[in-house]
Amino acid sequence: MNISLNKSQFDAPASDHIRLCQLGELACIQIQHPLATALISLQGAQLLHYTPTGEQPVIWLSEKAEFQRGKAIRGGIPVCWPWFGDARRNPDEVQSCLGEGSLPAHGFVRDQLWLLTHSSSDDQGAHLQFEHPSLDHRSKAGNWPGDARLTLEMSIGNKLNLQLTTTNQSQRPVHFTQALHSYFAVSHIDQVSVQNLENAEFTDTLNHWLRISEPQALSIQQETDRIYHNTPQSIQIHDSGWQRRINVQSQHGKSAVVWNPWIEKSKRLSQFADDAYTRMLCIESANVLDDSIHLSPGESFTLDLTVFSDHVRKIIR
Ligand code: TA6
């Protein structure tokens, strides 16, 4: 299925494994590679689907997702930038960079059109680069007075790798928070535990933002919305239903957000079926709160994410 995009949106030629397509109002890139299939929306440079060949889907997209211009899409890997969550709950130095415009949850780039500036494929997978074209213009609109270059590189094969790079192109320091807000697909939330966050300190946003830690592996038995600090480079989702482990690795994301809306919040969420909480779990690789990023003029920072799944015969929960 092809779509004609105007030249400015798609500067890179399609290849055998990379095609343009349309989903609702949105132009998307479809990846059909021997190692994996994927779907990415040019709006938000948002990966929507990712399934390694022969595996269950690794990334979850809401069955009720809507594909409308300017509207955030529920699921996949939304890019949260230049602030995470509620702008007014960010560190003071991040808030000092905010403009006068509206301050939507998770920043303003996930519902804006990005440019695909590179696409290629080889026997390892498909490789894409996206750039947010209007940061300078957008900042003039008052949302964010910084002048930065924002790119997202994706490699899609038997592993998924994302590299979100911010370059401060202004003459002043810039402070921001960010997250790759990954929604992972699970067999059933009751079959899942999160490993490697034992004893890690976290801020519980549902318990007065208290900072606590727990000695045991995390299983989800209620609404969960935690910001972990100083996280290890590798976190695992153990899924005994699908007898697999999803490895979520980030070298420079020193925060990790674990979120499941559970029963009551699911009923209030947009683009979200009442029972969808049983099929998904967010583990978001991030730089938030104490881990906010400060860039001097000309400096760059890359938030990286590598995801892959492996079979686990017997999972001890
Ligand atoms: O990921 C944690 C979180 O901040 C939750 O509090 C919840 O709001 C979630 O993000 C989804 O946010 P969204 O704006 O995409 O509905």
mmCIF file of C-alpha atoms and ligand atoms in Angstrom:
data_model
loop_
_atom_site.group_PDB
_atom_site.id
_atom_site.type_symbol
_atom_site.label_atom_id
_atom_site.label_comp_id
_atom_site.label_asym_id
_atom_site.label_seq_id
_atom_site.Cartn_x
_atom_site.Cartn_y
_atom_site.Cartn_z
ATOM 1 C CA MET A 1 0.000 0.000 0.000
ATOM 2 C CA ASN A 2 1.689 3.218 -1.090
ATOM 3 C CA ILE A 3 0.977 6.803 -0.317
ATOM 4 C CA SER A 4 2.241 9.926 -2.006
ATOM 5 C CA LEU A 5 3.922 12.185 0.485
ATOM 6 C CA ASN A 6 5.077 15.624 -0.397
ATOM 7 C CA LYS A 7 8.831 15.664 -0.896
ATOM 8 C CA SER A 8 9.528 17.659 2.244
ATOM 9 C CA GLN A 9 8.308 14.843 4.484
ATOM 10 C CA PHE A 10 10.250 12.028 2.973
ATOM 11 C CA ASP A 11 13.725 12.934 1.801
ATOM 12 C CA ALA A 12 15.008 9.387 1.805
ATOM 13 C CA PRO A 13 14.277 6.777 -0.895
ATOM 14 C CA ALA A 14 12.318 3.680 0.107
ATOM 15 C CA SER A 15 14.195 0.384 -0.075
ATOM 16 C CA ASP A 16 12.982 -3.209 -0.559
ATOM 17 C CA HIS A 17 12.188 -3.560 3.134
ATOM 18 C CA ILE A 18 10.938 -0.011 3.705
ATOM 19 C CA ARG A 19 7.670 1.317 2.328
ATOM 20 C CA LEU A 20 5.425 4.312 2.847
ATOM 21 C CA CYS A 21 1.860 3.681 3.912
ATOM 22 C CA GLN A 22 -1.113 5.523 5.396
ATOM 23 C CA LEU A 23 -2.818 4.828 8.721
ATOM 24 C CA GLY A 24 -5.934 6.962 9.159
ATOM 25 C CA GLU A 25 -4.704 10.536 8.665
ATOM 26 C CA LEU A 26 -1.069 9.634 9.297
ATOM 27 C CA ALA A 27 1.790 8.880 6.924
ATOM 28 C CA CYS A 28 3.730 5.877 8.199
ATOM 29 C CA ILE A 29 6.777 3.808 7.348
ATOM 30 C CA GLN A 30 6.252 0.046 7.086
ATOM 31 C CA ILE A 31 9.200 -2.280 7.674
ATOM 32 C CA GLN A 32 9.027 -5.807 6.260
ATOM 33 C CA HIS A 33 12.474 -7.322 6.910
ATOM 34 C CA PRO A 34 13.389 -11.033 7.232
ATOM 35 C CA LEU A 35 14.336 -10.369 10.876
ATOM 36 C CA ALA A 36 11.384 -8.239 11.965
ATOM 37 C CA THR A 37 8.339 -6.225 10.995
ATOM 38 C CA ALA A 38 7.598 -2.737 12.296
ATOM 39 C CA LEU A 39 5.450 0.331 11.700
ATOM 40 C CA ILE A 40 6.494 3.903 12.463
ATOM 41 C CA SER A 41 4.358 7.048 12.247
ATOM 42 C CA LEU A 42 6.035 10.141 10.790
ATOM 43 C CA GLN A 43 3.950 12.004 13.368
ATOM 44 C CA GLY A 44 6.103 11.888 16.476
ATOM 45 C CA ALA A 45 8.619 9.533 14.782
ATOM 46 C CA GLN A 46 6.642 7.073 16.885
ATOM 47 C CA LEU A 47 7.313 3.395 16.559
ATOM 48 C CA LEU A 48 3.860 1.758 16.673
ATOM 49 C CA HIS A 49 4.572 -1.927 16.080
ATOM 50 C CA TYR A 50 7.680 -4.077 16.465
ATOM 51 C CA THR A 51 7.640 -7.875 16.096
ATOM 52 C CA PRO A 52 10.815 -9.948 15.643
ATOM 53 C CA THR A 53 10.209 -12.760 13.154
ATOM 54 C CA GLY A 54 8.803 -15.871 14.837
ATOM 55 C CA GLU A 55 8.079 -14.028 18.089
ATOM 56 C CA GLN A 56 5.046 -12.506 19.776
ATOM 57 C CA PRO A 57 4.820 -8.716 19.312
ATOM 58 C CA VAL A 58 7.263 -6.937 21.641
ATOM 59 C CA ILE A 59 5.708 -3.455 21.439
ATOM 60 C CA TRP A 60 2.001 -2.946 22.241
ATOM 61 C CA LEU A 61 -0.379 -0.617 20.390
ATOM 62 C CA SER A 62 -3.856 0.056 21.745
ATOM 63 C CA GLU A 63 -6.640 -1.656 19.830
ATOM 64 C CA LYS A 64 -8.439 1.692 20.233
ATOM 65 C CA ALA A 65 -5.550 3.821 18.978
ATOM 66 C CA GLU A 66 -6.635 6.742 16.787
ATOM 67 C CA PHE A 67 -4.506 8.004 13.910
ATOM 68 C CA GLN A 68 -5.376 11.688 13.633
ATOM 69 C CA ARG A 69 -3.087 14.626 12.874
ATOM 70 C CA GLY A 70 -2.027 16.441 16.007
ATOM 71 C CA LYS A 71 -3.398 13.755 18.359
ATOM 72 C CA ALA A 72 -1.070 11.612 20.516
ATOM 73 C CA ILE A 73 -1.297 7.887 19.708
ATOM 74 C CA ARG A 74 -1.768 5.393 22.579
ATOM 75 C CA GLY A 75 0.957 2.778 22.521
ATOM 76 C CA GLY A 76 4.205 2.080 20.722
ATOM 77 C CA ILE A 77 7.154 4.242 21.836
ATOM 78 C CA PRO A 78 6.078 7.905 22.137
ATOM 79 C CA VAL A 79 8.942 10.413 22.375
ATOM 80 C CA CYS A 80 8.491 12.584 25.453
ATOM 81 C CA TRP A 81 10.557 15.794 25.054
ATOM 82 C CA PRO A 82 11.583 18.494 26.196
ATOM 83 C CA TRP A 83 9.729 17.637 29.404
ATOM 84 C CA PHE A 84 8.355 14.402 30.847
ATOM 85 C CA GLY A 85 4.844 14.169 32.306
ATOM 86 C CA ASP A 86 3.365 17.334 33.843
ATOM 87 C CA ALA A 87 5.686 20.238 32.921
ATOM 88 C CA ARG A 88 5.021 21.872 36.276
ATOM 89 C CA ARG A 89 6.306 18.801 38.135
ATOM 90 C CA ASN A 90 9.700 19.055 36.457
ATOM 91 C CA PRO A 91 12.858 20.414 38.161
ATOM 92 C CA ASP A 92 13.047 24.222 38.453
ATOM 93 C CA GLU A 93 15.876 24.525 35.897
ATOM 94 C CA VAL A 94 13.731 22.635 33.366
ATOM 95 C CA GLN A 95 10.732 24.832 34.123
ATOM 96 C CA SER A 96 12.915 27.932 33.712
ATOM 97 C CA CYS A 97 13.325 26.914 30.045
ATOM 98 C CA LEU A 98 9.591 26.709 29.379
ATOM 99 C CA GLY A 99 7.871 29.292 27.258
ATOM 100 C CA GLU A 100 4.419 30.801 27.637
ATOM 101 C CA GLY A 101 2.544 28.441 25.316
ATOM 102 C CA SER A 102 0.459 25.411 26.267
ATOM 103 C CA LEU A 103 2.358 22.702 28.133
ATOM 104 C CA PRO A 104 0.867 19.335 27.071
ATOM 105 C CA ALA A 105 1.778 16.217 29.037
ATOM 106 C CA HIS A 106 5.084 14.717 27.834
ATOM 107 C CA GLY A 107 6.137 17.743 25.769
ATOM 108 C CA PHE A 108 5.160 18.751 22.259
ATOM 109 C CA VAL A 109 7.103 16.625 19.763
ATOM 110 C CA ARG A 110 5.055 13.400 19.925
ATOM 111 C CA ASP A 111 2.087 14.931 18.086
ATOM 112 C CA GLN A 112 4.125 16.829 15.492
ATOM 113 C CA LEU A 113 5.354 15.760 12.060
ATOM 114 C CA TRP A 114 9.018 14.717 11.839
ATOM 115 C CA LEU A 115 11.164 14.367 8.715
ATOM 116 C CA LEU A 116 12.558 11.008 7.631
ATOM 117 C CA THR A 117 16.087 12.032 6.671
ATOM 118 C CA HIS A 118 17.705 8.606 6.132
ATOM 119 C CA SER A 119 16.471 5.105 5.387
ATOM 120 C CA SER A 120 18.422 1.984 4.428
ATOM 121 C CA SER A 121 18.349 -1.740 5.047
ATOM 122 C CA ASP A 122 20.904 -4.532 5.136
ATOM 123 C CA ASP A 123 21.012 -8.102 6.399
ATOM 124 C CA GLN A 124 21.013 -6.814 9.993
ATOM 125 C CA GLY A 125 17.770 -4.880 9.614
ATOM 126 C CA ALA A 126 16.275 -1.535 8.603
ATOM 127 C CA HIS A 127 17.901 1.728 9.633
ATOM 128 C CA LEU A 128 16.013 5.024 9.798
ATOM 129 C CA GLN A 129 16.798 8.535 10.939
ATOM 130 C CA PHE A 130 14.150 11.118 11.789
ATOM 131 C CA GLU A 131 14.611 14.793 12.566
ATOM 132 C CA HIS A 132 12.129 17.140 14.252
ATOM 133 C CA PRO A 133 12.081 19.955 11.695
ATOM 134 C CA SER A 134 10.665 22.854 13.563
ATOM 135 C CA LEU A 135 12.299 23.107 16.953
ATOM 136 C CA ASP A 136 13.567 26.577 16.252
ATOM 137 C CA HIS A 137 10.211 27.676 14.798
ATOM 138 C CA ARG A 138 8.225 25.899 17.492
ATOM 139 C CA SER A 139 10.255 27.525 20.234
ATOM 140 C CA LYS A 140 9.345 30.902 18.694
ATOM 141 C CA ALA A 141 5.723 29.805 19.194
ATOM 142 C CA GLY A 142 6.455 30.196 22.873
ATOM 143 C CA ASN A 143 6.412 26.583 23.991
ATOM 144 C CA TRP A 144 10.108 26.262 24.459
ATOM 145 C CA PRO A 145 12.536 29.117 23.843
ATOM 146 C CA GLY A 146 15.496 26.739 23.349
ATOM 147 C CA ASP A 147 17.007 26.223 19.901
ATOM 148 C CA ALA A 148 17.944 22.578 19.620
ATOM 149 C CA ARG A 149 18.329 19.907 16.965
ATOM 150 C CA LEU A 150 16.424 16.713 17.805
ATOM 151 C CA THR A 151 17.037 13.475 15.900
ATOM 152 C CA LEU A 152 15.867 9.908 16.430
ATOM 153 C CA GLU A 153 17.766 7.001 14.901
ATOM 154 C CA MET A 154 16.144 3.561 14.746
ATOM 155 C CA SER A 155 17.642 0.176 13.893
ATOM 156 C CA ILE A 156 15.043 -2.590 13.484
ATOM 157 C CA GLY A 157 16.161 -6.238 13.318
ATOM 158 C CA ASN A 158 16.226 -9.046 15.848
ATOM 159 C CA LYS A 159 16.918 -6.233 18.273
ATOM 160 C CA LEU A 160 15.336 -2.772 18.326
ATOM 161 C CA ASN A 161 17.641 0.181 18.941
ATOM 162 C CA LEU A 162 16.632 3.831 19.343
ATOM 163 C CA GLN A 163 18.989 6.803 19.813
ATOM 164 C CA LEU A 164 17.336 10.143 20.694
ATOM 165 C CA THR A 165 19.911 12.931 20.321
ATOM 166 C CA THR A 166 19.499 16.546 21.430
ATOM 167 C CA THR A 167 22.044 19.168 20.319
ATOM 168 C CA ASN A 168 21.958 22.620 21.915
ATOM 169 C CA GLN A 169 22.246 25.017 18.957
ATOM 170 C CA SER A 170 21.591 28.126 21.062
ATOM 171 C CA GLN A 171 24.042 30.420 22.840
ATOM 172 C CA ARG A 172 22.519 29.616 26.249
ATOM 173 C CA PRO A 173 22.432 26.482 28.422
ATOM 174 C CA VAL A 174 19.356 24.311 28.002
ATOM 175 C CA HIS A 175 17.752 21.963 30.546
ATOM 176 C CA PHE A 176 15.238 19.295 29.645
ATOM 177 C CA THR A 177 13.772 15.956 30.652
ATOM 178 C CA GLN A 178 12.838 13.159 28.246
ATOM 179 C CA ALA A 179 11.640 9.586 27.914
ATOM 180 C CA LEU A 180 11.194 6.859 25.343
ATOM 181 C CA HIS A 181 7.744 5.901 26.650
ATOM 182 C CA SER A 182 7.751 2.233 25.609
ATOM 183 C CA TYR A 183 4.523 0.204 25.853
ATOM 184 C CA PHE A 184 5.478 -3.494 25.971
ATOM 185 C CA ALA A 185 3.118 -6.347 24.998
ATOM 186 C CA VAL A 186 2.610 -9.050 27.651
ATOM 187 C CA SER A 187 0.619 -12.324 27.672
ATOM 188 C CA HIS A 188 -1.303 -11.219 30.784
ATOM 189 C CA ILE A 189 -0.199 -8.763 33.454
ATOM 190 C CA ASP A 190 -0.714 -11.500 36.097
ATOM 191 C CA GLN A 191 2.014 -13.571 34.352
ATOM 192 C CA VAL A 192 4.624 -10.841 34.517
ATOM 193 C CA SER A 193 7.360 -9.651 36.883
ATOM 194 C CA VAL A 194 9.955 -6.915 36.455
ATOM 195 C CA GLN A 195 13.506 -7.959 37.356
ATOM 196 C CA ASN A 196 16.591 -5.933 38.253
ATOM 197 C CA LEU A 197 14.823 -3.065 39.980
ATOM 198 C CA GLU A 198 14.973 -4.795 43.356
ATOM 199 C CA ASN A 199 16.200 -2.319 46.027
ATOM 200 C CA ALA A 200 16.318 0.517 43.474
ATOM 201 C CA GLU A 201 14.953 3.778 44.874
ATOM 202 C CA PHE A 202 11.810 5.044 43.185
ATOM 203 C CA THR A 203 9.420 7.973 43.428
ATOM 204 C CA ASP A 204 5.873 6.674 43.834
ATOM 205 C CA THR A 205 3.711 9.231 42.011
ATOM 206 C CA LEU A 206 0.609 7.553 43.472
ATOM 207 C CA ASN A 207 1.839 7.850 47.058
ATOM 208 C CA HIS A 208 2.557 11.572 47.513
ATOM 209 C CA TRP A 209 5.687 11.282 45.373
ATOM 210 C CA LEU A 210 7.462 9.555 48.278
ATOM 211 C CA ARG A 211 10.888 8.055 47.528
ATOM 212 C CA ILE A 212 11.028 4.410 48.618
ATOM 213 C CA SER A 213 12.545 1.079 47.587
ATOM 214 C CA GLU A 214 11.480 -2.575 47.711
ATOM 215 C CA PRO A 215 13.683 -5.670 48.047
ATOM 216 C CA GLN A 216 11.558 -7.957 45.895
ATOM 217 C CA ALA A 217 11.049 -8.194 42.106
ATOM 218 C CA LEU A 218 8.078 -6.046 41.020
ATOM 219 C CA SER A 219 4.807 -7.738 40.093
ATOM 220 C CA ILE A 220 1.882 -5.571 39.039
ATOM 221 C CA GLN A 221 -1.174 -6.010 41.263
ATOM 222 C CA GLN A 222 -2.574 -2.456 41.290
ATOM 223 C CA GLU A 223 -2.234 0.872 39.460
ATOM 224 C CA THR A 224 1.500 1.429 39.263
ATOM 225 C CA ASP A 225 3.256 4.680 38.327
ATOM 226 C CA ARG A 226 6.853 4.748 39.577
ATOM 227 C CA ILE A 227 9.923 6.752 38.581
ATOM 228 C CA TYR A 228 13.026 4.676 39.386
ATOM 229 C CA HIS A 229 16.329 6.500 39.919
ATOM 230 C CA ASN A 230 19.923 5.459 39.120
ATOM 231 C CA THR A 231 18.597 2.429 37.318
ATOM 232 C CA PRO A 232 20.804 -0.429 36.070
ATOM 233 C CA GLN A 233 21.530 -0.558 32.341
ATOM 234 C CA SER A 234 19.340 -3.651 31.874
ATOM 235 C CA ILE A 235 15.795 -4.243 33.169
ATOM 236 C CA GLN A 236 13.869 -7.405 32.291
ATOM 237 C CA ILE A 237 10.157 -8.128 31.902
ATOM 238 C CA HIS A 238 9.723 -11.828 32.699
ATOM 239 C CA ASP A 239 6.555 -13.179 31.065
ATOM 240 C CA SER A 240 5.760 -16.761 32.053
ATOM 241 C CA GLY A 241 2.638 -16.769 29.842
ATOM 242 C CA TRP A 242 4.701 -16.375 26.678
ATOM 243 C CA GLN A 243 7.791 -17.997 28.284
ATOM 244 C CA ARG A 244 9.961 -15.076 27.331
ATOM 245 C CA ARG A 245 11.949 -12.228 28.767
ATOM 246 C CA ILE A 246 11.960 -8.744 27.239
ATOM 247 C CA ASN A 247 15.315 -7.056 27.872
ATOM 248 C CA VAL A 248 15.093 -3.253 28.138
ATOM 249 C CA GLN A 249 18.582 -1.756 28.023
ATOM 250 C CA SER A 250 19.695 1.834 28.278
ATOM 251 C CA GLN A 251 23.196 3.102 28.972
ATOM 252 C CA HIS A 252 22.314 6.794 29.375
ATOM 253 C CA GLY A 253 18.739 6.606 30.617
ATOM 254 C CA LYS A 254 19.397 6.783 34.356
ATOM 255 C CA SER A 255 15.685 6.918 35.191
ATOM 256 C CA ALA A 256 13.034 4.332 34.365
ATOM 257 C CA VAL A 257 9.276 4.811 34.616
ATOM 258 C CA VAL A 258 7.130 1.740 35.321
ATOM 259 C CA TRP A 259 3.463 2.292 34.536
ATOM 260 C CA ASN A 260 0.334 0.207 34.401
ATOM 261 C CA PRO A 261 -3.040 1.985 34.794
ATOM 262 C CA TRP A 262 -4.805 -1.123 36.257
ATOM 263 C CA ILE A 263 -8.592 -1.374 36.395
ATOM 264 C CA GLU A 264 -10.070 1.990 37.376
ATOM 265 C CA LYS A 265 -7.685 4.292 35.479
ATOM 266 C CA SER A 266 -8.083 2.124 32.351
ATOM 267 C CA LYS A 267 -11.741 3.131 32.292
ATOM 268 C CA ARG A 268 -10.753 6.826 32.229
ATOM 269 C CA LEU A 269 -7.943 6.638 29.696
ATOM 270 C CA SER A 270 -8.439 7.740 26.096
ATOM 271 C CA GLN A 271 -7.832 5.226 23.287
ATOM 272 C CA PHE A 272 -7.689 2.407 25.865
ATOM 273 C CA ALA A 273 -10.019 -0.608 26.308
ATOM 274 C CA ASP A 274 -11.177 -1.309 29.872
ATOM 275 C CA ASP A 275 -9.181 -4.579 29.972
ATOM 276 C CA ALA A 276 -6.150 -3.308 27.996
ATOM 277 C CA TYR A 277 -4.115 -3.028 31.229
ATOM 278 C CA THR A 278 -3.870 -6.838 31.173
ATOM 279 C CA ARG A 279 -1.993 -6.789 27.855
ATOM 280 C CA MET A 280 0.582 -4.036 28.365
ATOM 281 C CA LEU A 281 3.287 -2.718 30.680
ATOM 282 C CA CYS A 282 5.275 0.491 30.250
ATOM 283 C CA ILE A 283 8.972 0.476 31.102
ATOM 284 C CA GLU A 284 10.172 3.897 29.957
ATOM 285 C CA SER A 285 13.861 4.643 29.520
ATOM 286 C CA ALA A 286 14.225 8.233 30.667
ATOM 287 C CA ASN A 287 16.156 11.178 32.038
ATOM 288 C CA VAL A 288 13.718 12.747 34.515
ATOM 289 C CA LEU A 289 13.693 14.488 37.970
ATOM 290 C CA ASP A 290 17.262 14.299 39.399
ATOM 291 C CA ASP A 291 18.420 12.914 36.043
ATOM 292 C CA SER A 292 17.328 15.967 34.004
ATOM 293 C CA ILE A 293 19.809 16.911 31.256
ATOM 294 C CA HIS A 294 21.800 20.148 31.115
ATOM 295 C CA LEU A 295 23.504 21.068 27.803
ATOM 296 C CA SER A 296 25.887 23.981 27.331
ATOM 297 C CA PRO A 297 25.855 25.684 23.905
ATOM 298 C CA GLY A 298 26.979 23.213 21.222
ATOM 299 C CA GLU A 299 26.752 20.146 23.506
ATOM 300 C CA SER A 300 24.772 16.998 22.620
ATOM 301 C CA PHE A 301 23.202 14.162 24.632
ATOM 302 C CA THR A 302 21.819 10.837 23.408
ATOM 303 C CA LEU A 303 19.190 8.779 25.229
ATOM 304 C CA ASP A 304 19.619 5.219 23.986
ATOM 305 C CA LEU A 305 17.333 2.170 24.131
ATOM 306 C CA THR A 306 17.928 -1.415 23.055
ATOM 307 C CA VAL A 307 15.112 -3.964 23.269
ATOM 308 C CA PHE A 308 15.232 -7.678 22.535
ATOM 309 C CA SER A 309 13.375 -10.759 23.703
ATOM 310 C CA ASP A 310 14.671 -14.248 24.493
ATOM 311 C CA HIS A 311 12.961 -17.481 25.403
ATOM 312 C CA VAL A 312 13.028 -18.527 29.041
ATOM 313 C CA ARG A 313 12.039 -22.129 29.643
ATOM 314 C CA LYS A 314 11.031 -21.933 33.256
ATOM 315 C CA ILE A 315 10.473 -18.521 34.786
ATOM 316 C CA ILE A 316 10.704 -18.354 38.570
ATOM 317 C CA ARG A 317 8.399 -15.508 39.656
HETATM 318 O O1 TA6 B 1 4.231 6.944 31.986
HETATM 319 C C1 TA6 B 1 3.720 7.467 33.091
HETATM 320 C C2 TA6 B 1 2.674 8.528 32.763
HETATM 321 O O2 TA6 B 1 3.163 9.801 33.082
HETATM 322 C C3 TA6 B 1 1.419 8.169 33.534
HETATM 323 O O3 TA6 B 1 1.241 9.022 34.640
HETATM 324 C C4 TA6 B 1 0.296 8.294 32.491
HETATM 325 O O4 TA6 B 1 -0.189 9.623 32.452
HETATM 326 C C5 TA6 B 1 1.059 7.886 31.228
HETATM 327 O O5 TA6 B 1 2.308 8.547 31.360
HETATM 328 C C6 TA6 B 1 0.319 8.147 29.938
HETATM 329 O O6 TA6 B 1 0.387 9.504 29.631
HETATM 330 P P1 TA6 B 1 -0.394 9.983 28.283
HETATM 331 O O7 TA6 B 1 -0.248 11.462 28.274
HETATM 332 O O8 TA6 B 1 0.281 9.312 27.110
HETATM 333 O O9 TA6 B 1 -1.809 9.482 28.449
#
